[in-house]
Amino acid sequence: MQTGHVTTPFGRRPMSLALVRSQMAIENPRLEARIEKWKVFRDVCEARERLGIQDRALAVLDALLTFHPHAELDPSQGLVVFPSNAQLSVRAHGITETTLRRQLAALVDAGLILRRDSPNGKRYAHRNRDGEIEQAYGFDLTPLLARATELASMAQDVAAERVRFRRAREALTICRRDVRKLISVALEEGAAGNWDQVESEFVSILARLPRHPNRLQVEATLEEMELLREEVLNILETQLKTDEMHGNATQDDRHIQNSNTESINELEPSSEKEQGGSLGYKPQTESAPIERGNAKPEPIKAFPLGMVLRACPQITDYGPGGRIEHWRELMKAAIVVRSMLGVSPSAYEEACNAMGPENAAVAMACILERSNFITSAGGYLRDLTRRSERGEFSLGPMLMALMKANEQGNRRTA
């Protein structure tokens, strides 16, 4: 036999109308009602954030349920447990008494348990001659049984929300990747269009996304990114149609005008020596695809590609297919790294004009290697560009220092 719906706390613990309201809102379950206690606990864990409780509170609730001797919460068997704080602390993985009291109060405020305080505030039970509990003072688990359907529905909603959030993030990741690579290929291959403005809009959309967004914020960003992707595809579609029309118009003239122009395949290095494997490497005559403008300056100095990759191994991860075998692939990887590090297209173009496209790509590889120590990659590159224009900067010492640092790191980890 219990004392009724509403109970007041012992001692200095305050009573409030909100506590009265929460207790009166809990109806006594029917005598035939019962539910598996660990199922209710799993639902509470799933709905933890909506209930406003912490992980420690879940540990305390888990401990309270272990003191209920039956697998099911059954009102005919009594739903009040009366462990001491010392016993609860042991089963709650040794949390301190102060934390225990705070988390018990949180469970009460969340409407998951009720206090049934005795006249002196102790927790105990009166038993009859047969050893059956007639009256118990402690923590009443009735709210878990009474709210079982509500908690199950809440847990399902939370799980469904988590799925929607995950799918929205996945869709945003794919859309973001599509836009980034479409912009990069348009810049690399010189497609007509105001790509600086498109990239600026791309960066602006991502900048508006908070560091820890919720689902609605992710979906809003996804909608903006999908519109930008559609715009990029429309620009590229127009460009491809224009190229196709020009290609059809000149198709009949190609077998007559057979000039000595070099093909792309002829410009690619065809041996290990040409790829920078020896000090005799001479840079290819075709300049790197830069992101704005048509200037194609001659490189000041180019280093063996093998030496660059030994000094800056991280750049390899950003090459096509996760590898770099030619200078052209290094320069493509440098454009990806430029965007990732927040270097503006204008800053990279200035570096290409001052150093040459090969050396600008090498500079980006060096900056990536030291990105943990560089506050502003764009400002650092602009400084290198100005020093290069004045003849005060050479990539050689930087590459040698990085090679030496990498070799020392390899020896320490060996």
Coordinates of C-alpha atoms in Angstrom, one line a residue:
M1 CA 0.0 0.0 0.0
Q2 CA 1.4 3.4 -1.0
T3 CA 0.9 6.8 0.4
G4 CA -0.8 8.4 -2.7
H5 CA 0.2 10.4 -5.7
V6 CA 1.9 13.4 -4.1
T7 CA 4.7 13.1 -1.6
T8 CA 6.8 15.9 -0.1
P9 CA 10.6 15.6 0.5
F10 CA 12.2 15.2 3.8
G11 CA 14.3 17.9 5.5
R12 CA 15.6 20.9 3.7
R13 CA 14.9 19.6 0.2
P14 CA 12.4 22.2 -1.2
M15 CA 8.9 21.5 -2.5
S16 CA 7.5 23.3 -5.6
L17 CA 4.3 23.5 -7.5
A18 CA 6.1 22.0 -10.5
L19 CA 7.0 18.9 -8.5
V20 CA 3.4 18.7 -7.3
R21 CA 2.2 19.0 -10.9
S22 CA 4.6 16.4 -12.2
Q23 CA 3.6 13.9 -9.5
M24 CA -0.1 14.5 -10.1
A25 CA 0.3 14.0 -13.8
I26 CA 1.5 10.4 -13.2
E27 CA -1.4 8.1 -13.1
N28 CA -1.3 4.9 -11.2
P29 CA -0.8 2.1 -13.6
R30 CA -3.3 -0.7 -13.9
L31 CA -2.6 -3.8 -11.7
E32 CA -2.2 -5.9 -14.8
A33 CA 0.2 -3.5 -16.5
R34 CA 3.8 -4.6 -16.6
I35 CA 6.8 -4.0 -18.7
E36 CA 10.4 -5.3 -18.9
K37 CA 12.5 -2.9 -16.9
W38 CA 15.6 -2.9 -19.1
K39 CA 13.5 -2.1 -22.2
V40 CA 12.2 1.1 -20.5
F41 CA 15.8 1.9 -19.5
R42 CA 17.0 1.6 -23.1
D43 CA 14.2 4.0 -24.2
V44 CA 15.3 6.5 -21.5
C45 CA 18.9 6.2 -22.7
E46 CA 17.7 6.9 -26.3
A47 CA 15.7 9.9 -25.2
R48 CA 18.3 11.2 -22.8
E49 CA 18.7 14.6 -24.4
R50 CA 15.0 15.3 -24.6
L51 CA 14.6 14.4 -21.0
G52 CA 17.4 16.7 -20.0
I53 CA 19.5 14.2 -18.1
Q54 CA 23.2 13.4 -18.2
D55 CA 25.1 10.1 -18.6
R56 CA 25.7 10.0 -14.8
A57 CA 22.0 10.1 -14.2
L58 CA 21.6 7.1 -16.5
A59 CA 24.2 5.3 -14.4
V60 CA 22.2 6.1 -11.2
L61 CA 19.0 4.9 -12.8
D62 CA 20.7 1.7 -13.9
A63 CA 21.8 1.2 -10.3
L64 CA 18.3 1.8 -9.0
L65 CA 16.8 -0.8 -11.4
T66 CA 19.3 -3.4 -10.2
F67 CA 17.8 -3.1 -6.7
H68 CA 14.3 -4.1 -8.1
P69 CA 14.4 -7.9 -7.7
H70 CA 12.1 -8.7 -10.7
A71 CA 12.8 -8.5 -14.5
E72 CA 9.5 -6.7 -15.0
L73 CA 8.1 -3.5 -13.4
D74 CA 4.9 -4.9 -11.9
P75 CA 2.8 -2.7 -9.6
S76 CA 1.5 -5.8 -7.8
Q77 CA 5.0 -6.6 -6.7
G78 CA 5.9 -3.1 -5.4
L79 CA 7.9 -0.6 -7.2
V80 CA 9.8 1.2 -4.4
V81 CA 13.5 0.4 -3.9
F82 CA 15.3 1.6 -0.8
P83 CA 19.1 1.3 -1.1
S84 CA 21.5 3.4 0.9
N85 CA 23.7 6.0 -0.8
A86 CA 26.7 3.8 -0.2
Q87 CA 25.1 0.9 -2.0
L88 CA 23.9 3.1 -4.8
S89 CA 27.4 4.6 -5.2
V90 CA 29.0 1.1 -5.5
R91 CA 26.5 0.0 -8.2
A92 CA 26.8 3.4 -10.0
H93 CA 30.5 2.8 -10.6
G94 CA 31.7 4.6 -7.5
I95 CA 30.4 8.1 -8.1
T96 CA 30.8 10.5 -5.2
E97 CA 27.9 11.2 -2.8
T98 CA 27.6 14.8 -4.0
T99 CA 27.2 13.7 -7.6
L100 CA 24.8 10.9 -6.6
R101 CA 22.5 13.4 -4.8
R102 CA 22.6 15.7 -7.8
Q103 CA 21.8 13.0 -10.3
L104 CA 19.0 11.6 -8.1
A105 CA 17.4 15.1 -8.1
A106 CA 17.8 15.3 -11.9
L107 CA 15.9 12.0 -12.2
V108 CA 13.1 13.3 -10.0
D109 CA 12.9 16.6 -12.0
A110 CA 12.7 14.6 -15.3
G111 CA 9.7 12.7 -13.9
L112 CA 11.4 9.3 -14.1
I113 CA 11.3 8.4 -10.3
L114 CA 9.5 9.7 -7.2
R115 CA 10.8 10.1 -3.7
R116 CA 8.9 8.3 -1.0
D117 CA 10.5 9.7 2.1
S118 CA 10.0 8.2 5.5
P119 CA 9.3 10.4 8.6
N120 CA 13.0 10.5 9.5
G121 CA 14.3 10.6 5.9
K122 CA 15.8 7.1 6.0
R123 CA 15.1 4.4 3.4
Y124 CA 13.6 1.2 4.7
A125 CA 10.6 -1.1 4.4
H126 CA 8.0 -2.6 6.8
R127 CA 7.4 -6.2 6.3
N128 CA 4.7 -8.5 7.6
R129 CA 5.2 -11.9 9.3
D130 CA 5.6 -13.6 5.9
G131 CA 8.4 -11.3 5.0
E132 CA 6.4 -9.4 2.4
I133 CA 6.8 -5.7 2.0
E134 CA 3.8 -3.7 3.3
Q135 CA 5.2 -0.2 3.2
A136 CA 8.5 1.0 1.7
Y137 CA 10.3 4.3 1.8
G138 CA 12.8 5.2 -0.9
F139 CA 12.6 5.7 -4.7
D140 CA 9.4 4.9 -6.5
L141 CA 9.9 3.5 -10.0
T142 CA 6.2 3.9 -10.9
P143 CA 6.8 6.8 -13.4
L144 CA 8.8 4.5 -15.6
L145 CA 5.9 2.1 -15.9
A146 CA 3.3 4.8 -16.2
R147 CA 5.3 6.6 -18.9
A148 CA 6.5 3.5 -20.7
T149 CA 4.5 4.2 -23.9
E150 CA 5.5 7.8 -23.9
L151 CA 9.2 7.0 -23.4
A152 CA 9.1 4.4 -26.2
S153 CA 7.5 6.9 -28.6
M154 CA 10.1 9.5 -27.6
A155 CA 12.9 7.1 -28.2
Q156 CA 11.6 6.2 -31.7
D157 CA 11.3 9.9 -32.6
V158 CA 14.9 10.5 -31.4
A159 CA 16.2 7.5 -33.5
A160 CA 14.3 8.7 -36.6
E161 CA 15.6 12.2 -36.1
R162 CA 19.1 10.8 -35.9
V163 CA 18.6 9.0 -39.2
R164 CA 17.3 12.1 -40.9
F165 CA 20.3 14.1 -39.5
R166 CA 22.8 11.5 -40.7
R167 CA 21.3 11.4 -44.2
A168 CA 21.2 15.2 -44.4
R169 CA 24.9 15.4 -43.5
E170 CA 25.8 12.6 -46.0
A171 CA 23.9 14.5 -48.8
L172 CA 25.6 17.7 -47.9
T173 CA 29.0 16.0 -47.9
I174 CA 28.4 14.6 -51.4
C175 CA 27.0 17.9 -52.7
R176 CA 29.9 19.9 -51.2
R177 CA 32.4 17.5 -52.9
D178 CA 30.6 17.8 -56.2
V179 CA 30.7 21.6 -56.2
R180 CA 34.3 21.7 -55.1
K181 CA 35.5 19.3 -57.8
L182 CA 33.4 20.9 -60.5
I183 CA 34.9 24.3 -59.7
S184 CA 38.4 22.9 -59.6
V185 CA 38.0 21.2 -63.0
A186 CA 36.5 24.3 -64.5
L187 CA 39.5 26.4 -63.3
E188 CA 42.0 23.8 -64.3
E189 CA 40.7 23.4 -67.9
G190 CA 39.9 27.1 -68.4
A191 CA 36.1 26.9 -68.8
A192 CA 34.4 30.2 -69.4
G193 CA 32.6 31.7 -66.4
N194 CA 33.0 33.9 -63.4
W195 CA 34.5 31.1 -61.3
D196 CA 35.9 33.5 -58.7
Q197 CA 32.4 34.5 -57.8
V198 CA 31.2 30.9 -57.8
E199 CA 33.9 29.9 -55.4
S200 CA 33.3 32.9 -53.2
E201 CA 29.6 31.8 -53.0
F202 CA 30.8 28.3 -52.2
V203 CA 33.0 29.5 -49.3
S204 CA 30.2 31.8 -48.1
I205 CA 27.7 29.0 -47.9
L206 CA 30.0 26.8 -45.8
A207 CA 31.0 29.8 -43.6
R208 CA 27.4 30.2 -42.5
L209 CA 27.2 26.6 -41.3
P210 CA 27.8 26.5 -37.5
R211 CA 30.6 24.4 -36.1
H212 CA 28.1 22.0 -34.5
P213 CA 24.9 22.4 -36.6
N214 CA 21.5 20.8 -36.0
R215 CA 19.5 19.0 -38.7
L216 CA 17.6 22.1 -39.8
Q217 CA 20.8 24.1 -40.3
V218 CA 22.3 21.2 -42.3
E219 CA 19.2 20.9 -44.5
A220 CA 19.2 24.7 -45.1
T221 CA 22.9 24.6 -46.1
L222 CA 22.2 21.5 -48.3
E223 CA 19.5 23.4 -50.2
E224 CA 21.8 26.3 -50.9
M225 CA 24.6 24.0 -52.0
E226 CA 22.3 22.1 -54.3
L227 CA 21.2 25.4 -56.0
L228 CA 24.9 26.3 -56.4
R229 CA 25.6 22.9 -57.9
E230 CA 22.8 23.3 -60.4
E231 CA 24.2 26.7 -61.4
V232 CA 27.7 25.3 -61.9
L233 CA 26.3 22.4 -64.0
N234 CA 24.3 24.9 -66.1
I235 CA 27.5 26.9 -66.8
L236 CA 29.5 23.8 -67.7
E237 CA 26.7 22.5 -69.9
T238 CA 26.6 25.7 -71.8
Q239 CA 30.4 25.6 -72.2
L240 CA 30.4 22.0 -73.4
K241 CA 27.7 22.8 -76.0
T242 CA 29.8 25.7 -77.2
D243 CA 32.9 23.5 -77.5
E244 CA 30.9 20.8 -79.3
M245 CA 29.7 23.3 -81.9
H246 CA 33.2 24.7 -82.5
G247 CA 34.5 21.2 -82.7
N248 CA 32.0 20.2 -85.4
A249 CA 32.8 23.4 -87.3
T250 CA 36.5 22.7 -87.5
Q251 CA 36.4 18.9 -87.9
D252 CA 36.7 19.0 -91.7
D253 CA 39.8 21.2 -91.5
R254 CA 41.9 19.0 -89.1
H255 CA 43.1 16.5 -91.7
I256 CA 44.3 19.4 -94.0
Q257 CA 46.0 21.6 -91.4
N258 CA 48.4 19.2 -89.8
S259 CA 50.7 21.5 -87.8
N260 CA 53.6 20.5 -85.5
T261 CA 51.8 21.3 -82.3
E262 CA 52.5 19.1 -79.4
S263 CA 49.8 16.9 -77.8
I264 CA 49.1 16.6 -74.2
N265 CA 50.6 13.2 -74.1
E266 CA 53.9 14.6 -75.6
L267 CA 54.0 17.1 -72.8
E268 CA 53.8 14.5 -70.0
P269 CA 57.0 13.2 -68.6
S270 CA 57.6 9.7 -70.1
S271 CA 60.4 8.3 -67.9
E272 CA 61.6 8.4 -64.4
K273 CA 64.3 10.8 -65.3
E274 CA 61.7 13.2 -66.8
Q275 CA 59.5 12.9 -63.7
G276 CA 62.1 14.5 -61.6
G277 CA 63.9 11.4 -60.5
S278 CA 67.4 12.9 -61.2
L279 CA 68.9 16.3 -60.9
G280 CA 68.9 16.6 -64.7
Y281 CA 65.1 17.2 -64.8
K282 CA 63.9 20.1 -67.0
P283 CA 60.4 21.4 -66.4
Q284 CA 57.8 20.8 -69.1
T285 CA 57.0 23.7 -71.4
E286 CA 53.3 23.7 -70.6
S287 CA 52.5 25.8 -67.6
A288 CA 50.4 24.7 -64.7
P289 CA 46.6 25.3 -65.0
I290 CA 46.1 28.4 -62.8
E291 CA 42.8 29.5 -61.5
R292 CA 42.5 32.9 -63.0
G293 CA 44.1 34.8 -65.9
N294 CA 46.0 33.5 -68.9
A295 CA 49.6 34.4 -67.9
K296 CA 52.0 31.6 -68.4
P297 CA 55.4 32.7 -67.0
E298 CA 58.5 30.7 -67.3
P299 CA 59.4 28.9 -64.0
I300 CA 62.3 30.5 -62.1
K301 CA 63.6 27.1 -60.9
A302 CA 62.1 23.6 -60.7
F303 CA 63.3 20.9 -58.4
P304 CA 63.2 17.1 -59.0
L305 CA 59.7 15.8 -58.3
G306 CA 61.1 13.0 -56.2
M307 CA 62.9 15.5 -54.0
V308 CA 59.7 17.5 -53.5
L309 CA 57.6 14.4 -52.6
R310 CA 60.3 13.3 -50.0
A311 CA 60.2 16.7 -48.4
C312 CA 56.4 17.1 -48.6
P313 CA 54.8 13.7 -48.5
Q314 CA 51.4 15.0 -47.3
I315 CA 50.7 16.5 -50.7
T316 CA 50.5 13.0 -52.2
D317 CA 47.1 12.4 -50.5
Y318 CA 45.6 15.2 -52.6
G319 CA 46.7 14.0 -56.0
P320 CA 44.4 12.2 -58.4
G321 CA 43.7 8.8 -56.9
G322 CA 45.9 9.6 -53.9
R323 CA 49.2 9.6 -55.8
I324 CA 51.4 12.0 -57.7
E325 CA 53.5 10.7 -60.5
H326 CA 53.9 13.8 -62.7
W327 CA 54.3 17.5 -62.2
R328 CA 50.9 18.1 -63.7
E329 CA 49.4 16.0 -60.9
L330 CA 51.4 17.9 -58.3
M331 CA 50.0 21.2 -59.6
K332 CA 46.4 19.8 -59.5
A333 CA 46.9 18.7 -56.0
A334 CA 48.2 22.1 -55.1
I335 CA 45.0 23.7 -56.3
V336 CA 43.0 21.4 -54.0
V337 CA 45.3 22.2 -51.1
R338 CA 45.0 25.9 -51.8
S339 CA 41.2 25.7 -51.4
M340 CA 41.4 23.5 -48.3
L341 CA 43.9 25.9 -46.5
G342 CA 41.8 29.0 -47.4
V343 CA 44.3 30.5 -49.8
S344 CA 42.4 32.9 -52.2
P345 CA 42.6 32.3 -56.0
S346 CA 44.2 35.7 -56.4
A347 CA 47.0 34.9 -53.9
Y348 CA 47.8 31.7 -55.7
E349 CA 47.7 33.4 -59.1
E350 CA 50.2 36.0 -57.9
A351 CA 52.5 33.2 -56.7
C352 CA 52.3 31.5 -60.1
N353 CA 53.2 34.7 -61.8
A354 CA 56.1 35.4 -59.5
M355 CA 57.6 31.9 -59.0
G356 CA 56.2 30.0 -62.0
P357 CA 53.4 27.4 -61.7
E358 CA 55.7 24.5 -60.7
N359 CA 57.4 26.4 -57.9
A360 CA 54.0 27.8 -56.7
A361 CA 52.8 24.2 -56.4
V362 CA 55.9 23.3 -54.5
A363 CA 55.4 26.3 -52.2
M364 CA 51.8 25.1 -51.5
A365 CA 53.2 21.6 -50.7
C366 CA 55.6 23.1 -48.2
I367 CA 52.9 25.2 -46.6
L368 CA 50.7 22.1 -46.2
E369 CA 53.6 20.3 -44.6
R370 CA 54.0 23.1 -42.0
S371 CA 50.3 24.0 -41.8
N372 CA 50.3 23.2 -38.0
F373 CA 52.7 26.1 -37.5
I374 CA 51.3 28.6 -39.9
T375 CA 48.4 30.8 -38.7
S376 CA 47.4 32.2 -42.2
A377 CA 48.4 30.1 -45.2
G378 CA 47.2 32.8 -47.6
G379 CA 49.2 35.5 -45.8
Y380 CA 52.3 33.2 -45.7
L381 CA 52.1 32.6 -49.5
R382 CA 51.7 36.3 -50.3
D383 CA 54.8 37.0 -48.2
L384 CA 56.8 34.3 -50.1
T385 CA 55.5 35.8 -53.3
R386 CA 56.7 39.3 -52.4
R387 CA 60.1 38.0 -51.3
S388 CA 60.4 36.0 -54.5
E389 CA 59.6 39.1 -56.6
R390 CA 62.5 40.9 -54.8
G391 CA 64.8 37.9 -55.4
E392 CA 65.0 37.3 -51.6
F393 CA 63.5 33.8 -51.5
S394 CA 64.4 30.4 -52.8
L395 CA 62.5 27.1 -52.2
G396 CA 65.7 25.1 -52.0
P397 CA 66.5 25.7 -48.3
M398 CA 62.9 25.2 -47.3
L399 CA 62.8 21.8 -49.1
M400 CA 66.1 20.7 -47.6
A401 CA 64.9 21.7 -44.1
L402 CA 61.7 19.7 -44.6
M403 CA 63.6 16.7 -45.9
K404 CA 65.9 16.8 -42.9
A405 CA 63.0 17.1 -40.5
N406 CA 61.2 14.1 -42.1
E407 CA 64.3 12.0 -42.0
Q408 CA 64.8 12.7 -38.3
G409 CA 61.2 11.9 -37.6
N410 CA 61.5 8.6 -39.4
R411 CA 64.6 7.7 -37.4
R412 CA 62.8 8.5 -34.1
T413 CA 59.8 6.3 -35.0
A414 CA 62.0 3.5 -36.3

